[in-house]
PDB file of C-alpha atoms in Angstrom:
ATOM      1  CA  UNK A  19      10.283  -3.438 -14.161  1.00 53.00           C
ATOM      2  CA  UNK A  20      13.590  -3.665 -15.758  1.00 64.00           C
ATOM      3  CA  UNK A  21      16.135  -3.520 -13.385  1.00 72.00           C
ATOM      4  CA  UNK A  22      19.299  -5.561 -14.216  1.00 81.00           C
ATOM      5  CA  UNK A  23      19.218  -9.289 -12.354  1.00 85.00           C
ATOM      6  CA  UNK A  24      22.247  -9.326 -10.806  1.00 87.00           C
ATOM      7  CA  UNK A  25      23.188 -11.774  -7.963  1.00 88.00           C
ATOM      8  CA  UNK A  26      23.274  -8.644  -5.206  1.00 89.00           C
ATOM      9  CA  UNK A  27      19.610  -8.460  -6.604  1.00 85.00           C
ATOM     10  CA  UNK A  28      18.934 -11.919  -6.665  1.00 87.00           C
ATOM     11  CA  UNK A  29      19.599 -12.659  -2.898  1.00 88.00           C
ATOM     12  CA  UNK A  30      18.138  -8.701  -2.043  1.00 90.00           C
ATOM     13  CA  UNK A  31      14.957  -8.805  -4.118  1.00 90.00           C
ATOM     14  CA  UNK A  32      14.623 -13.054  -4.626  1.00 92.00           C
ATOM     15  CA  UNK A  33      10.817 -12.205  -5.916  1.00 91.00           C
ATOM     16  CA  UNK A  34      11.945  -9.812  -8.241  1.00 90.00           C
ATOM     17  CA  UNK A  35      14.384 -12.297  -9.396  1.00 90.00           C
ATOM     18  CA  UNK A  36      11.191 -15.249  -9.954  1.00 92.00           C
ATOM     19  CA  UNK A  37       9.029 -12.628 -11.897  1.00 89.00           C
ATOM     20  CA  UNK A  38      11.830 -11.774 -14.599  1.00 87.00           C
ATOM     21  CA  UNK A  39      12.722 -15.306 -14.773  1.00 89.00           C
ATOM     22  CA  UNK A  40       9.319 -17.008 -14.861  1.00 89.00           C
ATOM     23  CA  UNK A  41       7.103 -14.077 -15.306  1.00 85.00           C
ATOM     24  CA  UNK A  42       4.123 -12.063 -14.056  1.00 82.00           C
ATOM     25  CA  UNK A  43       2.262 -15.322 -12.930  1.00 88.00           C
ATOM     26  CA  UNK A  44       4.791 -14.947  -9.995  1.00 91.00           C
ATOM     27  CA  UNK A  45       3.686 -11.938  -8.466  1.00 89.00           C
ATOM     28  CA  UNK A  46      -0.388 -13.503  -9.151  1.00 90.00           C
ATOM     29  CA  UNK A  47       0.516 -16.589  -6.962  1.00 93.00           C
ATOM     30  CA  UNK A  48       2.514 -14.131  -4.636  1.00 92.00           C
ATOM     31  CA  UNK A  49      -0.749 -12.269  -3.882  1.00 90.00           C
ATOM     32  CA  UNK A  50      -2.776 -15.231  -3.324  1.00 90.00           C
ATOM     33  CA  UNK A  51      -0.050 -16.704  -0.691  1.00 91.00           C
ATOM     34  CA  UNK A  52       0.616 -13.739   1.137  1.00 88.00           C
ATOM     35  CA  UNK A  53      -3.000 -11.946   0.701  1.00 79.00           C
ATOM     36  CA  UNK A  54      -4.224  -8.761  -1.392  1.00 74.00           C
ATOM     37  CA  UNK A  55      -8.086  -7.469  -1.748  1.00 65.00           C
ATOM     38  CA  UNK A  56      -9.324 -10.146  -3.566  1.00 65.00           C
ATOM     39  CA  UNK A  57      -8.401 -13.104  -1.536  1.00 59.00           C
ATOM     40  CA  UNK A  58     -11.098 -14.852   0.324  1.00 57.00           C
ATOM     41  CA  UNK A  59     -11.893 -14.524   3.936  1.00 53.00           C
ATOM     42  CA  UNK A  60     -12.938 -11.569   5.884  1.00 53.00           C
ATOM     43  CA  UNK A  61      -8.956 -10.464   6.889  1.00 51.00           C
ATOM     44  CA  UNK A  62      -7.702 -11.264   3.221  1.00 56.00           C
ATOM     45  CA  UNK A  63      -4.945 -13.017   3.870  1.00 61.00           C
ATOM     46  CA  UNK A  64      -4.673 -15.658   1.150  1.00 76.00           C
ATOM     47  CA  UNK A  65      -3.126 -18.584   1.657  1.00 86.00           C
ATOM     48  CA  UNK A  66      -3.297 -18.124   5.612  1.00 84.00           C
ATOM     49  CA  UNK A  67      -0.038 -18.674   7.475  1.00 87.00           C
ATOM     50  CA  UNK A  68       1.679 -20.208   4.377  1.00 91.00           C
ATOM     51  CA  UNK A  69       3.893 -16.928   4.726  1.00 89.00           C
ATOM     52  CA  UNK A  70       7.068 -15.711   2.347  1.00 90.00           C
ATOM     53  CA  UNK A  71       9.463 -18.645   3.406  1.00 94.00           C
ATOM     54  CA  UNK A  72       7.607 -21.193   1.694  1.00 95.00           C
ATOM     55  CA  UNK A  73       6.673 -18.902  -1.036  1.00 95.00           C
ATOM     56  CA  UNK A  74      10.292 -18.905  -1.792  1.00 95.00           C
ATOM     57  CA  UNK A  75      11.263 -22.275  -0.547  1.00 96.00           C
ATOM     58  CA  UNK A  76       8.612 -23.353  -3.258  1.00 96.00           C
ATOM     59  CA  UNK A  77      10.228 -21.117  -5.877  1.00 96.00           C
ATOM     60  CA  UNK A  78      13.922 -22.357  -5.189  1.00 94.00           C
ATOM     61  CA  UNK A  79      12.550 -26.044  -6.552  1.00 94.00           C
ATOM     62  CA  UNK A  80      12.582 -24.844 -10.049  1.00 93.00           C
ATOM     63  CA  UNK A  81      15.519 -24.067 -12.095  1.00 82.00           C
ATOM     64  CA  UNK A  82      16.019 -21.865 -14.852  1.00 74.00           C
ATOM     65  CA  UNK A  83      14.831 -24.420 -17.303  1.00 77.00           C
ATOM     66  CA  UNK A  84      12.512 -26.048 -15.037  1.00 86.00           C
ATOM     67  CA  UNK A  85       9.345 -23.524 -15.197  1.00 89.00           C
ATOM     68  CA  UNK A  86       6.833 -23.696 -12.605  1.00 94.00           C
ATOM     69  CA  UNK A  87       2.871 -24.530 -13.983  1.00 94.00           C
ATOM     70  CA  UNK A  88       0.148 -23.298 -11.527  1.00 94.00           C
ATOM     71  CA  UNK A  89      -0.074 -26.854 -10.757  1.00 96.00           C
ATOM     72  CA  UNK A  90       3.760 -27.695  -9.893  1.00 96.00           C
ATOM     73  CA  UNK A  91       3.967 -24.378  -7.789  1.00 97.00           C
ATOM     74  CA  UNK A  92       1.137 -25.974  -5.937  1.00 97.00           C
ATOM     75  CA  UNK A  93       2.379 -28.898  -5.156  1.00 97.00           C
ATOM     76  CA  UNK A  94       6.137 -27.408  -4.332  1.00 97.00           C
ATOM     77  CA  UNK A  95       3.931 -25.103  -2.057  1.00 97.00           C
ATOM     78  CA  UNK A  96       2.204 -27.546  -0.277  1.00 97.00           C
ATOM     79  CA  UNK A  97       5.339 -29.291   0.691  1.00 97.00           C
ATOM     80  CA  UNK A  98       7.433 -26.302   1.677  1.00 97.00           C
ATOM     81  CA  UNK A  99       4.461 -25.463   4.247  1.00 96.00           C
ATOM     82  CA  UNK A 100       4.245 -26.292   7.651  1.00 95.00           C
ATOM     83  CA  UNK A 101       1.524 -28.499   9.200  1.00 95.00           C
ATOM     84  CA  UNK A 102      -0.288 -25.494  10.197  1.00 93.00           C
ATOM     85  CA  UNK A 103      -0.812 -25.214   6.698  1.00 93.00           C
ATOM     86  CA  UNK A 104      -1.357 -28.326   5.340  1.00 95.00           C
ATOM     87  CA  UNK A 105      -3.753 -29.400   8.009  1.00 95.00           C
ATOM     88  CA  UNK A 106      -6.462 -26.747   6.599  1.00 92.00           C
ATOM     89  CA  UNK A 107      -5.368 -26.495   2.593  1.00 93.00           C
ATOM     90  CA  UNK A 108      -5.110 -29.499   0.091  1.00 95.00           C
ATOM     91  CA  UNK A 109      -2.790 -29.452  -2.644  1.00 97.00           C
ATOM     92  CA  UNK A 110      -6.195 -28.666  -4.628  1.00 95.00           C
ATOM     93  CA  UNK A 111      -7.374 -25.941  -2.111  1.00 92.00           C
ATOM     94  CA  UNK A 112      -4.094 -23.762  -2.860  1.00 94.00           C
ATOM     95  CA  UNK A 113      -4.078 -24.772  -6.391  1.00 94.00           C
ATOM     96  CA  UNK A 114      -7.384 -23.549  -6.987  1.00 90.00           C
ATOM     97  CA  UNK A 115      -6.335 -20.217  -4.945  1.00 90.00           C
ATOM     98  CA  UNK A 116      -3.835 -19.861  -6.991  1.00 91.00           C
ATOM     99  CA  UNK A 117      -6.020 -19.772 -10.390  1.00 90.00           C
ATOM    100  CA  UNK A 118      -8.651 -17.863  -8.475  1.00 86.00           C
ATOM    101  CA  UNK A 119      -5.900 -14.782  -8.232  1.00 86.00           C
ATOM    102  CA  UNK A 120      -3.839 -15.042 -11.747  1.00 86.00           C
ATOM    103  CA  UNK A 121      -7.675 -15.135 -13.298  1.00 83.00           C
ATOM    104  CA  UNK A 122      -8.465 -12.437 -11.638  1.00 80.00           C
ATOM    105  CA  UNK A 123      -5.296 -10.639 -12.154  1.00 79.00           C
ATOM    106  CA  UNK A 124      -5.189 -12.077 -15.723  1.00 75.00           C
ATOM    107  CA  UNK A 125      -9.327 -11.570 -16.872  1.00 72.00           C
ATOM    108  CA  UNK A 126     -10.917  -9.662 -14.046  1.00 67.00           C
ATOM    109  CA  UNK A 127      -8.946  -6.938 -12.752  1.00 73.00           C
ATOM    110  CA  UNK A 128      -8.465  -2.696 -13.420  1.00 78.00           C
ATOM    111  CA  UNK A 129      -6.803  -0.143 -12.115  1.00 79.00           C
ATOM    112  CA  UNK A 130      -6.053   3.916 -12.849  1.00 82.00           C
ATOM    113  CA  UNK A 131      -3.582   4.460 -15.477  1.00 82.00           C
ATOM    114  CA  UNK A 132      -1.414   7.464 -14.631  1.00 83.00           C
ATOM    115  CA  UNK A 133      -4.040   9.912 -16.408  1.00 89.00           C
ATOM    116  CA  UNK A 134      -6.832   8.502 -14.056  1.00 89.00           C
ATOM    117  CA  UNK A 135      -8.935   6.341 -16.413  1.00 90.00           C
ATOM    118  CA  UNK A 136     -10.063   2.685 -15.329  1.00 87.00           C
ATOM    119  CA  UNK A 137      -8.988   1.015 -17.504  1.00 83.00           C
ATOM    120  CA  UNK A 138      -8.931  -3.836 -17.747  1.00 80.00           C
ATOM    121  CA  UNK A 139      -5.851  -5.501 -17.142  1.00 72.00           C
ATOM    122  CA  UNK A 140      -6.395  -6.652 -20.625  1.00 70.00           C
ATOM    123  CA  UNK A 141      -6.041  -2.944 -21.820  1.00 74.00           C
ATOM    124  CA  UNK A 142      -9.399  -1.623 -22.331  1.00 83.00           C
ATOM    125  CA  UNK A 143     -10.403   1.714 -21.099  1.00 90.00           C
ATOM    126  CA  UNK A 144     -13.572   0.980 -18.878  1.00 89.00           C
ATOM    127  CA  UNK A 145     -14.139   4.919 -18.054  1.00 91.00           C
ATOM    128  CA  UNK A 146     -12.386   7.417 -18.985  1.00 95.00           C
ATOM    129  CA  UNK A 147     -10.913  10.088 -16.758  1.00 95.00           C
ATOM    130  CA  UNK A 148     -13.158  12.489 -15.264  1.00 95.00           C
ATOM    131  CA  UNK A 149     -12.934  14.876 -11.859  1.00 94.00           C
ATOM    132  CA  UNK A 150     -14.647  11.154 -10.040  1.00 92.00           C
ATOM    133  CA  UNK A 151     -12.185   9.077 -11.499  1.00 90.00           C
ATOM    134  CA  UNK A 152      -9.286  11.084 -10.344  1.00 90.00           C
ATOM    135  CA  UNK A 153      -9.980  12.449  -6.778  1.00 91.00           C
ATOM    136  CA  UNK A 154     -10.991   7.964  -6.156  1.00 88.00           C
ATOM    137  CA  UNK A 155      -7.394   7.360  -7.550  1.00 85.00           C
ATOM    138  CA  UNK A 156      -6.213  10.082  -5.307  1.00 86.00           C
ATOM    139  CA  UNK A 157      -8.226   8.494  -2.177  1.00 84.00           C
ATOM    140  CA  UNK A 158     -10.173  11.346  -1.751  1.00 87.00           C
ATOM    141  CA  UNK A 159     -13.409   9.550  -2.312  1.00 86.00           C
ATOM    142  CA  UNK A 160     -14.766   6.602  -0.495  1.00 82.00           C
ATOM    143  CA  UNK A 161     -13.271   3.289  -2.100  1.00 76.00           C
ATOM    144  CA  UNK A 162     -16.453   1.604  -2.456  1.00 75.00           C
ATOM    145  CA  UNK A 163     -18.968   4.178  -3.162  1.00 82.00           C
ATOM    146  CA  UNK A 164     -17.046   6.920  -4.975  1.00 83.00           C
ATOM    147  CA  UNK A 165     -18.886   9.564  -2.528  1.00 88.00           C
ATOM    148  CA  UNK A 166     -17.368  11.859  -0.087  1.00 89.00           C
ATOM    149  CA  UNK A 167     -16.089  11.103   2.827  1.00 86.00           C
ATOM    150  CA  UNK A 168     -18.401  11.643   5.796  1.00 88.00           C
ATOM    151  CA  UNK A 169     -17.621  13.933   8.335  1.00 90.00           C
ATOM    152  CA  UNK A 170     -16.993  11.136  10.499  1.00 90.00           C
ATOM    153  CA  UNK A 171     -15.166   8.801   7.281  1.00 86.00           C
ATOM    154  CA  UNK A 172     -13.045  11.590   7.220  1.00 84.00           C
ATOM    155  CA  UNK A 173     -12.002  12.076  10.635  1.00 89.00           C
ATOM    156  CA  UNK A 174     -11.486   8.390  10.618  1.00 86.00           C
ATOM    157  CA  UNK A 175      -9.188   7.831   8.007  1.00 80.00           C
ATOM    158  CA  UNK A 176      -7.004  10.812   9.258  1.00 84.00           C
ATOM    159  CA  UNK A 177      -6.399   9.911  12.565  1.00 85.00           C
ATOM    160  CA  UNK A 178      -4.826   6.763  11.383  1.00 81.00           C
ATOM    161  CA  UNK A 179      -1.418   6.618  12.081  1.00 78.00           C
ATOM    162  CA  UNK A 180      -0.275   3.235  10.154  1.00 72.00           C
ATOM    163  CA  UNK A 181       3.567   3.024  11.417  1.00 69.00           C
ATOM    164  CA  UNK A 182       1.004   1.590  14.667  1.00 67.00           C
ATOM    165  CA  UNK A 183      -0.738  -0.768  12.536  1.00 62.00           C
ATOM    166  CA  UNK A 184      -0.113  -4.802  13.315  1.00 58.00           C
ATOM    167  CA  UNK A 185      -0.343  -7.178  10.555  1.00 54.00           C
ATOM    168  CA  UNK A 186      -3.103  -9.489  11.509  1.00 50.00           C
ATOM    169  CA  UNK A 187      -1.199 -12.480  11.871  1.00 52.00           C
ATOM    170  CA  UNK A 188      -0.141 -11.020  15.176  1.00 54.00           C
ATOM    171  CA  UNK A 189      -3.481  -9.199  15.884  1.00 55.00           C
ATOM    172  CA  UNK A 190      -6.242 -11.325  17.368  1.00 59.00           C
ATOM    173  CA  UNK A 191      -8.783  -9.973  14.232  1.00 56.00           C
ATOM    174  CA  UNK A 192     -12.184 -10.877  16.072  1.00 62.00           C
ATOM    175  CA  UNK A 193     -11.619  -7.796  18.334  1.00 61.00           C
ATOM    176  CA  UNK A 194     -10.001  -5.253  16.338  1.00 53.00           C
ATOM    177  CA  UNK A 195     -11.757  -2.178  14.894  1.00 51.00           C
TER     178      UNK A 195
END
């Protein structure tokens, strides 16, 4: 990501603007607030309703020369959050969220390199390309399993239409499908 930081892209892209300044630990303690596969709970949705506002409201307390630790993003957290919030989470609960994700992230994680090998967020090729490795990259195997789709997978996953999807903050969760 290197697009120039200029203020249009400051107030248009303010997240973008926190990772160049402070770094990829951002986007880490952006996942855990706002949710991504690995956060805990059944709906993964991280930090539940501590939402983008007080993701950034927390951010906007550090300057340019005042960095934010995983601790002091915590704490700025906590106090940009509503009640809602901080009636369920400690200071502790979200800071150990927080390291939870970036270790993850930083230790734990892989992904497909353009080529289709896994390969460690530390840089180590964990399995190199093959014919399974690309058509799971491409979705055309089952996430979990790496088999085909079922009949019925398949004619599941294609009748999705996702511009109909709701984000489950505004879904009641229990009795979707």
């Amino acid at each position: 990501m290197h697009l120039p930081v200029t203020d249009e892209v400051k107030q248009q892209y303010p997240l973008y603007n926190y990772y160049h300044r402070y770094g990829i630990q951002v986007i880490h303690w952006w996942a855990a607030v706002m949710g991504c596969d690995i956060s805990l709970g059944p709906t993964r949705t991280g930090i539940k309703d501590a939402g983008h506002a007080a993701f950034l409201s927390a951010m906007q307390t550090f300057g340019s020369t005042n960095r934010p630790s995983v601790d002091s993003f915590a704490s700025a957290l906590h106090q940009a959050c509503s009640p809602k919030v901080t009636d369920v989470y400690s200071v502790d609960d979200i800071l150990n969220e927080l390291k939870r994700v970036s270790n993850w992230f930083g230790r734990d994680g892989q992904y497909y390199d353009k080529d289709g090998n896994v390969v460690s967020v530390s840089g180590v090729t964990l399995e190199a390309a093959s014919r399974t490795t690309c058509q799971h990259m491409m979705g055309e195997l089952h996430p979990k399993t790496r088999e085909v789709f079922s009949v019925e997978d398949k004619t599941k996953v294609e009748a999705i239409e996702p511009h109909n999807l709701l984000h489950d903050t505004s879904s009641n969760a229990p009795i979707m499908n």
